[in-house]
Coordinates of C-alpha atoms and ligand atoms in Angstrom, one line a residue:
M1 CA -273.2 106.7 -173.6
E2 CA -269.4 106.2 -173.0
K3 CA -268.4 102.6 -172.8
R4 CA -266.9 101.3 -169.6
Y5 CA -264.3 98.8 -170.6
T6 CA -263.5 95.5 -169.0
F7 CA -260.0 93.9 -169.1
V8 CA -259.7 90.2 -168.1
I9 CA -256.2 88.8 -167.8
N10 CA -256.1 85.0 -168.2
W11 CA -252.8 83.9 -166.8
K12 CA -253.4 80.3 -167.9
M13 CA -250.5 78.3 -166.6
F14 CA -247.9 80.9 -167.7
F15 CA -246.8 81.5 -164.1
D16 CA -246.2 79.3 -161.0
F17 CA -247.4 80.3 -157.6
N18 CA -244.4 82.5 -156.6
E19 CA -244.4 84.2 -160.0
V20 CA -248.0 85.2 -159.7
I21 CA -247.4 86.7 -156.2
D22 CA -244.3 88.4 -157.4
F23 CA -246.1 89.9 -160.4
V24 CA -248.9 91.2 -158.3
S25 CA -246.6 92.5 -155.5
K26 CA -244.4 94.4 -158.0
N27 CA -247.3 95.9 -159.9
L28 CA -249.9 96.3 -157.1
D29 CA -249.9 100.1 -156.9
R30 CA -250.0 100.6 -160.7
M31 CA -252.8 98.0 -161.1
I32 CA -254.9 99.8 -158.5
E33 CA -254.2 103.1 -160.1
L34 CA -255.3 101.8 -163.5
S35 CA -258.5 100.5 -162.0
N36 CA -259.2 103.8 -160.2
L37 CA -257.8 106.5 -162.5
F38 CA -259.1 105.0 -165.7
D39 CA -262.3 103.5 -164.3
A40 CA -261.4 100.3 -166.0
E41 CA -262.9 97.1 -164.8
I42 CA -259.9 94.8 -164.2
I43 CA -260.4 91.1 -163.6
L44 CA -257.5 88.8 -162.9
S45 CA -257.7 85.1 -163.6
P46 CA -254.9 83.1 -161.9
S47 CA -254.8 79.3 -161.5
F48 CA -256.9 77.9 -158.6
L49 CA -254.0 77.9 -156.1
E50 CA -253.5 81.7 -156.3
I51 CA -257.2 82.6 -156.0
Y52 CA -257.3 82.9 -152.3
P53 CA -254.2 85.0 -151.8
L54 CA -255.3 87.3 -154.6
V55 CA -258.8 87.7 -153.2
K56 CA -257.1 88.8 -150.0
I57 CA -254.6 91.1 -151.6
F58 CA -257.3 92.9 -153.7
S59 CA -260.1 92.8 -151.2
K60 CA -260.1 96.6 -150.6
T61 CA -259.7 97.5 -154.3
K62 CA -262.0 97.4 -157.4
I63 CA -259.9 94.6 -158.9
K64 CA -261.8 91.4 -159.2
I65 CA -260.7 87.7 -159.3
C66 CA -261.9 85.1 -161.7
A67 CA -261.5 81.4 -161.8
Q68 CA -260.1 79.8 -165.0
N69 CA -262.5 76.9 -164.8
C70 CA -264.9 75.0 -162.5
S71 CA -266.6 71.6 -162.2
D72 CA -269.8 71.0 -163.9
H73 CA -271.0 69.0 -160.9
I74 CA -272.2 70.5 -157.7
K75 CA -270.3 68.0 -155.4
G76 CA -269.5 64.3 -155.2
P77 CA -266.9 61.8 -156.4
F78 CA -265.1 64.0 -158.9
T79 CA -261.4 63.8 -158.0
G80 CA -259.4 66.8 -158.9
Q81 CA -262.3 69.1 -159.7
V82 CA -263.1 72.4 -158.1
C83 CA -266.7 73.1 -157.0
V84 CA -268.4 76.4 -157.7
K85 CA -269.6 76.7 -154.1
S86 CA -266.0 76.9 -152.9
L87 CA -265.2 79.6 -155.5
S88 CA -268.1 81.5 -154.2
T89 CA -267.1 81.1 -150.6
L90 CA -263.6 82.5 -151.4
G91 CA -265.1 85.6 -152.9
V92 CA -264.4 84.9 -156.6
Y93 CA -266.3 87.3 -158.8
S94 CA -266.3 85.5 -162.1
G95 CA -265.6 82.2 -163.8
L96 CA -264.2 81.6 -167.2
I97 CA -265.9 78.7 -169.0
G98 CA -265.6 77.2 -172.4
H99 CA -262.0 78.3 -173.1
S100 CA -260.9 76.7 -176.3
E101 CA -257.8 75.2 -174.5
I102 CA -260.2 73.3 -172.2
R103 CA -262.6 72.4 -174.9
R104 CA -259.7 70.9 -176.9
Y105 CA -257.4 69.4 -174.3
K106 CA -260.1 68.2 -171.9
S107 CA -262.7 67.3 -174.5
E108 CA -265.2 69.7 -172.9
T109 CA -268.6 69.7 -174.6
N110 CA -271.2 72.5 -175.0
E111 CA -273.5 70.5 -172.6
M112 CA -270.8 70.5 -169.9
I113 CA -270.2 74.2 -170.4
A114 CA -273.9 75.0 -170.1
R115 CA -274.0 73.1 -166.8
K116 CA -271.1 75.2 -165.5
F117 CA -272.9 78.3 -166.6
D118 CA -275.9 77.3 -164.7
L119 CA -274.0 76.5 -161.6
L120 CA -272.1 79.8 -161.7
L121 CA -275.3 81.7 -161.8
D122 CA -276.7 79.7 -159.0
F123 CA -273.8 80.6 -156.7
G124 CA -273.7 84.3 -157.7
I125 CA -270.6 84.1 -159.8
T126 CA -270.5 86.0 -163.1
P127 CA -269.9 83.7 -166.1
I128 CA -267.4 84.7 -168.8
L129 CA -268.4 82.3 -171.5
C130 CA -265.7 81.8 -174.2
I131 CA -266.8 81.0 -177.7
G132 CA -264.9 80.8 -181.0
E133 CA -264.5 78.7 -184.1
S134 CA -261.5 76.7 -185.2
E135 CA -259.4 77.7 -188.2
K136 CA -261.1 74.9 -190.2
D137 CA -264.6 76.1 -189.3
N138 CA -263.6 79.6 -190.2
K139 CA -262.2 78.6 -193.6
S140 CA -265.3 76.5 -194.4
G141 CA -267.6 79.4 -193.5
D142 CA -269.1 77.6 -190.5
V143 CA -268.5 80.4 -188.0
F144 CA -272.1 81.3 -187.1
R145 CA -273.2 77.7 -186.9
V146 CA -270.4 76.9 -184.4
L147 CA -271.0 80.0 -182.4
E148 CA -274.8 79.3 -182.2
D149 CA -274.1 75.8 -181.0
Q150 CA -271.8 77.2 -178.3
L151 CA -274.2 79.9 -177.2
S152 CA -277.5 78.0 -177.4
G153 CA -277.4 76.2 -173.9
P154 CA -276.4 79.3 -171.9
I155 CA -278.9 81.5 -173.9
K156 CA -281.7 79.1 -173.0
I157 CA -280.7 79.2 -169.3
V158 CA -280.8 83.0 -169.3
A159 CA -284.0 83.3 -171.4
S160 CA -285.9 80.8 -169.1
G161 CA -285.9 83.6 -166.5
E162 CA -285.4 80.9 -163.8
K163 CA -282.1 82.2 -162.6
K164 CA -281.7 85.2 -160.2
I165 CA -279.3 87.3 -162.3
N166 CA -280.3 90.7 -160.8
G167 CA -278.7 92.8 -163.5
R168 CA -275.3 91.1 -163.1
P169 CA -273.4 91.2 -166.4
I170 CA -273.1 88.1 -168.5
Y171 CA -269.9 88.1 -170.5
V172 CA -269.5 86.5 -173.8
A173 CA -265.9 86.4 -175.0
Y174 CA -265.4 85.8 -178.7
E175 CA -262.0 84.2 -179.1
P176 CA -261.4 82.6 -182.5
E177 CA -259.2 79.5 -181.8
W178 CA -256.9 80.5 -184.6
S179 CA -256.2 83.8 -183.0
I180 CA -255.3 82.6 -179.5
G181 CA -251.5 82.8 -179.0
T182 CA -250.8 83.1 -182.7
G183 CA -250.3 86.9 -183.1
V184 CA -253.0 86.8 -185.8
T185 CA -256.2 88.8 -185.2
P186 CA -259.4 88.8 -187.4
S187 CA -260.0 91.9 -189.6
L188 CA -262.0 94.7 -188.1
S189 CA -264.8 94.0 -190.6
Q190 CA -264.9 90.3 -189.6
L191 CA -265.1 91.3 -186.0
E192 CA -267.8 93.9 -186.6
S193 CA -270.0 91.3 -188.3
V194 CA -269.4 88.6 -185.6
F195 CA -270.1 91.0 -182.7
A196 CA -273.2 92.4 -184.3
W197 CA -274.4 88.8 -184.9
I198 CA -273.7 87.7 -181.3
N199 CA -275.5 90.8 -180.0
N200 CA -278.5 90.2 -182.1
L201 CA -278.7 86.5 -181.1
V202 CA -278.5 87.0 -177.4
R203 CA -280.6 90.1 -177.2
R204 CA -283.4 88.5 -179.3
A205 CA -283.5 85.7 -176.7
S206 CA -283.1 87.8 -173.6
P207 CA -283.4 91.6 -174.4
N208 CA -283.2 92.8 -170.8
S209 CA -280.1 90.9 -169.6
N210 CA -276.9 92.8 -169.1
W211 CA -274.9 91.1 -171.9
K212 CA -271.3 92.3 -172.3
F213 CA -269.0 91.3 -175.1
L214 CA -265.2 90.8 -175.0
Y215 CA -262.8 90.0 -177.7
G216 CA -259.9 87.7 -177.0
G217 CA -257.0 86.4 -179.2
S218 CA -253.5 88.0 -179.5
V219 CA -254.7 91.3 -178.1
N220 CA -251.8 93.8 -177.9
P221 CA -251.5 97.6 -177.7
S222 CA -251.3 98.0 -181.4
V223 CA -254.6 96.3 -182.1
S224 CA -256.6 97.1 -179.0
V225 CA -257.7 100.6 -179.8
E226 CA -259.3 99.8 -183.1
I227 CA -261.0 96.7 -181.8
S228 CA -262.3 98.5 -178.8
K229 CA -264.1 101.0 -181.0
I230 CA -266.2 98.2 -182.7
R231 CA -269.8 98.5 -181.7
F232 CA -270.8 96.0 -179.0
V233 CA -267.2 95.4 -177.9
N234 CA -267.0 96.1 -174.2
G235 CA -263.4 94.9 -173.5
F236 CA -260.8 92.2 -173.8
L237 CA -259.8 88.8 -172.6
I238 CA -256.0 88.9 -172.6
G239 CA -253.6 86.0 -172.4
R240 CA -249.9 86.4 -173.2
A241 CA -249.9 90.2 -173.1
G242 CA -251.2 90.0 -169.5
T243 CA -247.9 88.5 -168.4
N244 CA -246.1 91.8 -169.0
F245 CA -247.5 94.6 -166.9
E246 CA -246.2 97.4 -169.2
E247 CA -248.0 95.8 -172.2
F248 CA -251.2 95.4 -170.2
E249 CA -251.0 98.9 -168.9
K250 CA -250.6 100.2 -172.5
I251 CA -253.7 98.2 -173.6
V252 CA -255.8 99.6 -170.8
K253 CA -254.6 103.2 -171.2
S254 CA -254.7 103.3 -175.0
T255 CA -258.2 101.7 -175.1
I256 CA -259.6 104.1 -172.7
L257 CA -257.9 107.2 -174.1
G258 CA -258.7 106.0 -177.7
V259 CA -255.2 106.5 -179.0
D260 CA -252.6 103.9 -180.0
G261 CA -250.3 102.7 -177.2
Ligands
LIG1 C1 -256.7 83.5 -174.2 O1 -256.1 82.4 -174.0 O2 -257.8 83.7 -173.7 C2 -256.1 84.5 -175.0 C3 -256.8 85.5 -175.5 O3 -254.7 84.3 -175.2 P1 -253.7 85.3 -176.1 O4 -254.1 86.7 -175.7 O5 -252.4 84.9 -175.6 O6 -254.0 85.1 -177.5

């Protein structure tokens, strides 16, 4: 069966409010065309403040909006946090959780991430769970131990069968920390073995769930085609290259057409 690819742009804090709106306004028609013509699933992840205008702008299109984070609490005295229920009310499709920049700068733990995963499912939002090892863990051969620790909480939640998932995809984005924003990507053979291992782990625990796997870390048009052909890779989580529409367009087109951009 042909793969249907997913492309998530994580704009992080690269743009301010006006810049996001400008970017979207300038490239609106071409974005919609990409999502229609190439049947690509395109998911945009702006910061919280741009979520509402973007949900409105894209409401009649196939382009979906993702939050970059959420609170691990349902409600209460948690100053500065954003609750999952509000994201759901606004029409947010998916939520990034466990991004390495939040694990690192906000000391986020696997337990907190599992609580966010649980809440997103409760409110009908599709989780995009980011996992990935540090350079140190990679060098010391600890990759699979780290990934298993990061996956075990969410896997238990899915495997318990207690959540109403109704066939909705559950995305796992493998993003080695040492590849994010560095211009360095793992070798194809490293990626093949990591994705096969992740696939095996999650499907053993919950064979009937709709698991989807993304690769993230310095994705650009010259590496995307080869990575997209790896078994089990369903698409990309894209940071820096998503701030330049032409680059993003090349990634989407070349991946889908299977020829270098
Ligand atoms: C990311 O932050 O999720 C990411 C993949 O960034 P970049 O593409 O810039 O490496």
